[in-house]
Amino acid sequence: MGISRNGPCFCGSGEKYKKCCMKKNVVSLDSIRDGELNQFQYELLEFAMNHYGEELSEITEDIISDQFLDGDEEELITFLLTVWGVFSFTIDDGQTIIDQFITQKKNEKSIRMSSLTQLTDWKNTFPSLCEVTRIINEREIEVKDIFTNEKRNVKLIEKDDTIQKDGLIIGFLVPYGKYYSYFTIFLDFPADETPDILAEIYELYEQAEYDDYSIFMRDLFPAILMKMVLGEVEEELSMEQLRWDNPKYEETALLFQKMMEEEELPEQIAHIGVMFWYLYCKRESPSIRKPEIYAAALHYFVDMNTPFPSFYTDTELSDLYGVRLAAMLTAYRGLEDSLADEIQEMDHLLEYGPPLHDIVEGALHLENNLLPFIPRKK
């Protein structure tokens, strides 16, 4: 016989059933469902890596290969990009990885229907950027989507003391019954960074001219993530942003940059080379009659002194720029002598920071003269 909601509870407490064990049973069922959904998170990642690990690795590597990231940054960004791939990449027959995982789970007879229903709702997940509006307790927060102002209660799988009210969180919110949870991992930012980050994201959204913010977040998630982690990143080296003391100095930099592009060498090498050249010109004010000589010397300098693979011999570079080898090597030695301290610290600076443009700016005591061509780390 069934138990009436308004009848006395069978446990003998004297309370109505709906105010006693009925509530306990609901909580218990929610806990079971939550445990199953938590397990789905790990199973989904395992499914993705087992079936599409190579494809996911190739795509994430293409995105981060040109960025200067320390070990922790690289690990975090790689993981978030992998999650993005799970929900966004179209693999077979127009299906995403999450679509295929759901299909597999539907064929398993042991899955509870309520949990399977929630899992099916995960297929519509896209990256979300939210502002923290309330910290309810150490495992529960309220967030507001920055595009729709929709508020959601979020339960955290683990407590996180770094989350701040009015801070921002970027991640993948998946439904858990009446609340949400972040899929495996998220990235949070302190409240004092919120205004600047929001201004940049809104500007990017306006420039991208998307009608649907969810498609914008899905399509441009890698760029948004890099912008939030690394700060403002220049897509191309804009020579007019530097004030050169001599037109020959700028001509040399342009020759070097053009050759790097023609040879299809990594963009970051060109950035580093121009920074070093700018610093050298400020320090030494060299007298230049033939910019090709110094462009070749700069190319050789970067090739020899930065932690990237060497691409040319000195003879090959002198031929490439059409200059005499002896003249190129003389200019090269001048660069090495002037920038000896920076060369000595190169590996450490590139791995741990501060960014190279900060080194240049500090050495020259300049203000608003050198813009951040190399990504700035938070």
Coordinates of C-alpha atoms in Angstrom, one line a residue:
M1 CA 0.0 0.0 0.0
G2 CA 1.3 3.5 -0.8
I3 CA 2.2 6.1 1.7
S4 CA 0.2 9.3 1.8
R5 CA 2.3 12.5 1.5
N6 CA 0.2 14.1 4.3
G7 CA 0.0 10.9 6.5
P8 CA 2.2 10.2 9.4
C9 CA 5.7 9.1 8.6
F10 CA 6.3 5.4 8.9
C11 CA 9.5 6.0 10.9
G12 CA 7.4 7.1 14.0
S13 CA 8.8 10.6 14.2
G14 CA 5.3 12.1 14.4
E15 CA 5.9 14.3 11.4
K16 CA 4.1 14.1 8.1
Y17 CA 5.8 11.9 5.6
K18 CA 6.3 14.8 3.2
K19 CA 8.3 16.7 5.9
C20 CA 10.3 13.7 7.1
C21 CA 11.5 10.6 5.2
M22 CA 10.1 11.7 1.9
K23 CA 12.6 14.6 1.8
K24 CA 15.4 12.3 2.9
N25 CA 14.5 9.9 0.1
V26 CA 14.5 12.7 -2.5
V27 CA 17.9 13.8 -1.3
S28 CA 19.2 10.3 -1.4
L29 CA 17.9 9.9 -5.0
D30 CA 19.6 13.2 -6.0
S31 CA 22.8 12.0 -4.5
I32 CA 22.7 8.7 -6.5
R33 CA 22.0 10.7 -9.7
D34 CA 24.8 13.1 -9.0
G35 CA 27.2 10.3 -8.4
E36 CA 26.2 8.7 -11.7
L37 CA 26.6 12.0 -13.6
N38 CA 30.0 12.5 -12.0
Q39 CA 31.0 9.1 -13.2
F40 CA 29.7 10.0 -16.7
Q41 CA 32.1 12.9 -16.8
Y42 CA 35.1 10.7 -16.4
E43 CA 33.8 8.0 -18.7
L44 CA 33.1 10.6 -21.4
L45 CA 36.7 11.8 -21.2
E46 CA 38.0 8.3 -21.3
F47 CA 35.7 7.5 -24.3
A48 CA 37.0 10.6 -26.1
M49 CA 40.7 9.8 -25.5
N50 CA 40.3 6.2 -26.4
H51 CA 38.5 6.8 -29.7
Y52 CA 39.7 10.3 -30.8
G53 CA 42.8 11.0 -28.6
E54 CA 45.1 11.5 -31.6
E55 CA 42.7 14.0 -33.4
L56 CA 42.1 15.9 -30.2
S57 CA 45.8 16.2 -29.5
E58 CA 46.6 17.4 -33.0
I59 CA 44.0 20.1 -32.8
T60 CA 45.0 21.4 -29.4
E61 CA 48.6 21.3 -30.3
D62 CA 47.9 23.5 -33.4
I63 CA 46.2 26.0 -31.2
I64 CA 48.9 26.3 -28.4
S65 CA 52.0 25.7 -30.5
D66 CA 52.7 29.4 -31.1
Q67 CA 52.1 30.5 -27.5
F68 CA 54.6 30.9 -24.7
L69 CA 53.0 29.0 -21.8
D70 CA 54.5 27.7 -18.6
G71 CA 53.9 24.1 -17.6
D72 CA 50.7 24.8 -15.5
E73 CA 49.2 27.1 -18.2
E74 CA 49.8 24.6 -20.9
E75 CA 48.3 21.7 -19.0
L76 CA 45.2 23.7 -18.0
I77 CA 44.6 25.2 -21.5
T78 CA 45.2 21.8 -23.2
F79 CA 42.6 20.2 -20.9
L80 CA 40.0 22.9 -21.5
L81 CA 40.6 22.7 -25.3
T82 CA 40.1 18.9 -25.1
V83 CA 36.8 19.4 -23.3
W84 CA 35.8 21.9 -26.0
G85 CA 36.6 19.3 -28.6
V86 CA 34.4 16.7 -26.8
F87 CA 31.4 19.0 -27.1
S88 CA 32.2 20.8 -30.3
F89 CA 34.1 18.7 -32.8
T90 CA 32.1 17.0 -35.5
I91 CA 33.6 13.6 -36.0
D92 CA 31.5 11.0 -37.9
D93 CA 28.2 11.5 -39.7
G94 CA 27.8 15.0 -38.3
Q95 CA 28.0 13.7 -34.8
T96 CA 30.1 15.1 -32.0
I97 CA 32.0 13.0 -29.5
I98 CA 29.3 13.6 -26.8
D99 CA 26.6 12.4 -29.3
Q100 CA 28.5 9.1 -29.8
F101 CA 29.0 8.7 -26.0
I102 CA 25.3 9.2 -25.4
T103 CA 24.4 6.6 -28.1
Q104 CA 26.7 4.1 -26.4
K105 CA 25.1 4.8 -23.0
K106 CA 21.6 4.3 -24.3
N107 CA 22.5 0.8 -25.2
E108 CA 23.5 0.0 -21.6
K109 CA 20.6 -1.5 -19.7
S110 CA 21.9 -0.7 -16.3
I111 CA 21.7 3.1 -16.6
R112 CA 18.9 4.8 -14.6
M113 CA 16.5 6.7 -16.9
S114 CA 16.8 9.9 -14.9
S115 CA 20.5 10.0 -15.2
L116 CA 20.3 9.1 -18.9
T117 CA 17.9 12.0 -19.5
Q118 CA 20.3 14.4 -17.8
L119 CA 23.2 13.0 -19.9
T120 CA 21.2 13.5 -23.1
D121 CA 20.8 17.2 -22.2
W122 CA 24.6 17.5 -22.1
K123 CA 24.8 17.4 -25.9
N124 CA 23.8 21.0 -26.1
T125 CA 26.6 22.2 -23.8
F126 CA 28.8 25.1 -25.1
P127 CA 31.5 27.1 -23.3
S128 CA 30.0 29.6 -20.9
L129 CA 31.5 32.8 -19.4
C130 CA 29.7 33.7 -16.1
E131 CA 30.1 36.3 -13.4
V132 CA 29.8 34.9 -9.8
T133 CA 26.9 36.7 -8.2
R134 CA 26.8 34.8 -4.9
I135 CA 28.9 32.3 -2.9
I136 CA 26.3 30.1 -1.1
N137 CA 28.8 27.8 0.6
E138 CA 32.1 26.2 -0.1
R139 CA 30.6 23.8 -2.6
E140 CA 27.7 25.9 -4.1
I141 CA 27.7 29.2 -6.0
E142 CA 25.3 31.3 -8.1
V143 CA 26.5 32.6 -11.5
K144 CA 25.1 34.9 -14.1
D145 CA 25.8 34.4 -17.8
I146 CA 27.5 37.6 -19.2
F147 CA 25.3 37.5 -22.4
T148 CA 21.9 36.6 -21.1
N149 CA 22.1 37.5 -17.4
E150 CA 20.5 34.2 -16.7
K151 CA 21.3 33.0 -13.2
R152 CA 22.2 29.4 -12.3
N153 CA 22.9 27.5 -9.1
V154 CA 26.2 25.6 -9.5
K155 CA 27.4 22.8 -7.3
L156 CA 31.2 22.2 -7.4
I157 CA 32.6 18.7 -7.5
E158 CA 35.3 20.0 -5.2
K159 CA 35.5 23.1 -3.1
D160 CA 37.5 25.9 -4.5
D161 CA 38.6 28.8 -2.2
T162 CA 39.9 30.9 -5.1
I163 CA 36.4 31.8 -6.4
Q164 CA 35.5 35.4 -5.7
K165 CA 32.1 37.1 -5.7
D166 CA 32.0 39.3 -8.9
G167 CA 34.8 37.3 -10.4
L168 CA 34.5 35.4 -13.7
I169 CA 34.4 31.7 -14.5
I170 CA 34.8 30.2 -17.9
G171 CA 34.0 26.5 -18.4
F172 CA 31.3 24.0 -19.5
L173 CA 28.2 24.0 -17.4
V174 CA 26.2 20.7 -17.6
P175 CA 22.7 20.2 -16.0
Y176 CA 22.4 18.2 -12.8
G177 CA 18.7 18.2 -12.1
K178 CA 17.7 21.6 -10.7
Y179 CA 21.2 22.9 -10.7
Y180 CA 24.4 22.8 -12.8
S181 CA 28.0 21.6 -12.4
Y182 CA 31.1 22.4 -14.3
F183 CA 32.3 19.6 -16.5
T184 CA 35.5 18.3 -14.8
I185 CA 37.4 21.7 -14.7
F186 CA 36.9 25.4 -15.0
L187 CA 39.0 28.6 -14.9
D188 CA 38.2 31.4 -12.5
F189 CA 39.4 35.0 -12.5
P190 CA 39.4 37.5 -9.6
A191 CA 36.9 40.3 -9.3
D192 CA 39.3 43.1 -10.0
E193 CA 39.9 41.7 -13.5
T194 CA 36.2 41.4 -14.4
P195 CA 35.7 44.9 -16.0
D196 CA 38.7 44.6 -18.3
I197 CA 37.9 41.0 -19.4
L198 CA 34.3 41.8 -20.0
A199 CA 35.1 44.9 -22.1
E200 CA 37.4 42.8 -24.3
I201 CA 35.0 39.9 -24.7
Y202 CA 32.1 42.2 -25.6
E203 CA 34.2 44.1 -28.1
L204 CA 35.3 40.8 -29.7
Y205 CA 31.6 39.6 -29.8
E206 CA 30.6 42.9 -31.5
Q207 CA 33.5 42.7 -34.0
A208 CA 32.8 39.0 -34.8
E209 CA 29.2 39.9 -35.7
Y210 CA 27.6 36.7 -34.4
D211 CA 23.8 36.6 -34.0
D212 CA 24.0 33.7 -31.5
Y213 CA 26.2 34.1 -28.5
S214 CA 26.4 30.4 -27.9
I215 CA 27.8 29.8 -31.4
F216 CA 30.2 32.7 -30.8
M217 CA 31.4 31.0 -27.6
R218 CA 31.7 27.6 -29.3
D219 CA 33.5 28.8 -32.4
L220 CA 35.8 31.3 -30.8
F221 CA 36.5 29.5 -27.5
P222 CA 40.2 29.0 -28.2
A223 CA 40.7 32.7 -29.0
I224 CA 38.6 33.7 -26.0
L225 CA 40.5 31.4 -23.7
M226 CA 43.9 32.6 -24.9
K227 CA 42.8 36.2 -24.5
M228 CA 41.7 35.6 -20.9
V229 CA 44.7 33.7 -19.9
L230 CA 47.5 35.5 -21.8
G231 CA 46.0 39.0 -22.1
E232 CA 45.9 41.1 -25.3
V233 CA 47.6 39.3 -28.1
E234 CA 48.6 41.0 -31.3
E235 CA 47.8 38.8 -34.3
E236 CA 50.4 40.5 -36.5
L237 CA 53.4 42.6 -35.9
S238 CA 52.5 46.2 -36.5
M239 CA 55.7 48.1 -37.3
E240 CA 54.0 51.5 -37.1
Q241 CA 53.5 50.9 -33.3
L242 CA 57.3 51.4 -32.7
R243 CA 59.0 54.7 -32.9
W244 CA 62.3 54.2 -34.6
D245 CA 65.1 56.7 -34.3
N246 CA 66.3 56.1 -37.8
P247 CA 64.4 55.0 -40.9
K248 CA 67.1 52.5 -41.7
Y249 CA 66.4 50.7 -38.4
E250 CA 62.7 50.3 -39.4
E251 CA 63.7 49.2 -42.9
T252 CA 66.0 46.5 -41.4
A253 CA 63.2 45.2 -39.2
L254 CA 60.8 45.1 -42.1
L255 CA 63.3 43.2 -44.3
F256 CA 63.8 40.7 -41.5
Q257 CA 60.1 40.3 -40.9
K258 CA 59.3 39.9 -44.6
M259 CA 62.0 37.2 -44.9
M260 CA 60.6 35.3 -41.9
E261 CA 57.1 35.4 -43.5
E262 CA 58.4 34.2 -46.9
E263 CA 60.3 31.4 -45.4
E264 CA 57.2 30.5 -43.4
L265 CA 59.1 30.5 -40.1
P266 CA 57.2 30.6 -36.7
E267 CA 55.7 34.0 -36.0
Q268 CA 57.0 34.1 -32.5
I269 CA 60.6 34.0 -33.8
A270 CA 59.9 37.2 -35.8
H271 CA 58.4 38.8 -32.7
I272 CA 61.5 38.1 -30.7
G273 CA 63.8 39.2 -33.4
V274 CA 62.2 42.6 -33.8
M275 CA 62.2 43.1 -30.0
F276 CA 65.9 42.4 -29.8
W277 CA 66.6 44.6 -32.8
Y278 CA 64.6 47.5 -31.3
L279 CA 66.6 47.2 -28.0
Y280 CA 69.9 47.0 -29.9
C281 CA 69.1 50.2 -31.9
K282 CA 68.1 52.1 -28.8
R283 CA 71.3 51.1 -27.0
E284 CA 73.9 51.3 -29.8
S285 CA 72.4 53.7 -32.4
P286 CA 74.2 51.8 -35.2
S287 CA 75.2 53.5 -38.4
I288 CA 73.6 51.5 -41.2
R289 CA 74.3 51.9 -44.9
K290 CA 72.9 48.5 -46.1
P291 CA 69.9 47.3 -44.1
E292 CA 70.2 43.8 -45.7
I293 CA 73.4 43.2 -43.8
Y294 CA 71.8 43.8 -40.4
A295 CA 68.6 42.0 -41.3
A296 CA 70.7 38.9 -42.2
A297 CA 72.7 39.4 -38.9
L298 CA 69.5 39.6 -36.9
H299 CA 68.1 36.5 -38.6
Y300 CA 71.3 34.6 -37.7
F301 CA 71.3 36.0 -34.2
V302 CA 67.8 34.8 -33.6
D303 CA 68.6 31.4 -35.2
M304 CA 71.6 31.0 -32.9
N305 CA 70.5 32.3 -29.6
T306 CA 66.8 31.5 -29.1
P307 CA 65.6 28.1 -27.9
F308 CA 64.1 27.2 -31.3
P309 CA 65.5 24.8 -33.9
S310 CA 68.2 26.3 -36.1
F311 CA 67.1 26.5 -39.7
Y312 CA 70.1 28.0 -41.6
T313 CA 73.9 28.1 -41.6
D314 CA 75.7 31.5 -41.7
T315 CA 76.5 31.0 -45.4
E316 CA 72.9 30.1 -46.3
L317 CA 71.7 33.3 -44.6
S318 CA 74.2 35.5 -46.3
D319 CA 73.1 34.1 -49.6
L320 CA 69.5 34.4 -48.7
Y321 CA 69.8 38.1 -48.0
G322 CA 72.4 38.7 -50.8
V323 CA 75.2 40.1 -48.5
R324 CA 78.8 39.3 -47.9
L325 CA 79.3 36.7 -45.2
A326 CA 82.1 38.7 -43.4
A327 CA 79.9 41.8 -43.2
M328 CA 77.0 39.8 -41.8
L329 CA 79.1 38.1 -39.2
T330 CA 80.6 41.5 -38.1
A331 CA 77.1 42.8 -37.5
Y332 CA 76.1 39.6 -35.8
R333 CA 78.9 39.9 -33.3
G334 CA 77.8 43.4 -32.5
L335 CA 74.3 42.1 -31.7
E336 CA 75.7 39.4 -29.5
D337 CA 78.0 41.7 -27.5
S338 CA 75.3 44.3 -26.9
L339 CA 72.6 41.8 -25.9
A340 CA 74.8 39.3 -23.9
D341 CA 72.8 39.7 -20.7
E342 CA 69.5 39.0 -22.5
I343 CA 71.0 36.0 -24.3
Q344 CA 72.2 34.6 -21.0
E345 CA 68.7 34.8 -19.5
M346 CA 66.8 33.8 -22.6
D347 CA 65.8 30.3 -21.7
H348 CA 64.7 31.3 -18.2
L349 CA 62.8 34.4 -19.4
L350 CA 60.9 32.6 -22.1
E351 CA 59.9 29.8 -19.7
Y352 CA 59.1 31.7 -16.5
G353 CA 58.7 35.3 -17.6
P354 CA 58.4 38.2 -17.4
P355 CA 57.6 38.5 -21.1
L356 CA 60.3 39.7 -23.4
H357 CA 58.6 43.0 -24.2
D358 CA 58.7 43.8 -20.4
I359 CA 62.4 43.1 -20.4
V360 CA 62.9 45.5 -23.3
E361 CA 60.7 48.1 -21.7
G362 CA 62.5 47.9 -18.4
A363 CA 65.9 48.0 -19.9
L364 CA 65.1 51.2 -21.9
H365 CA 62.9 52.9 -19.2
L366 CA 60.3 53.6 -21.9
E367 CA 56.7 54.5 -21.4
N368 CA 54.1 53.7 -24.0
N369 CA 56.8 53.1 -26.6
L370 CA 56.8 49.4 -26.9
L371 CA 53.5 47.5 -27.2
P372 CA 53.1 43.8 -26.2
F373 CA 53.7 41.8 -29.3
I374 CA 54.5 38.7 -27.2
P375 CA 51.6 37.4 -25.2
R376 CA 51.4 38.7 -21.7
K377 CA 51.1 36.2 -18.9
K378 CA 48.6 36.7 -16.1

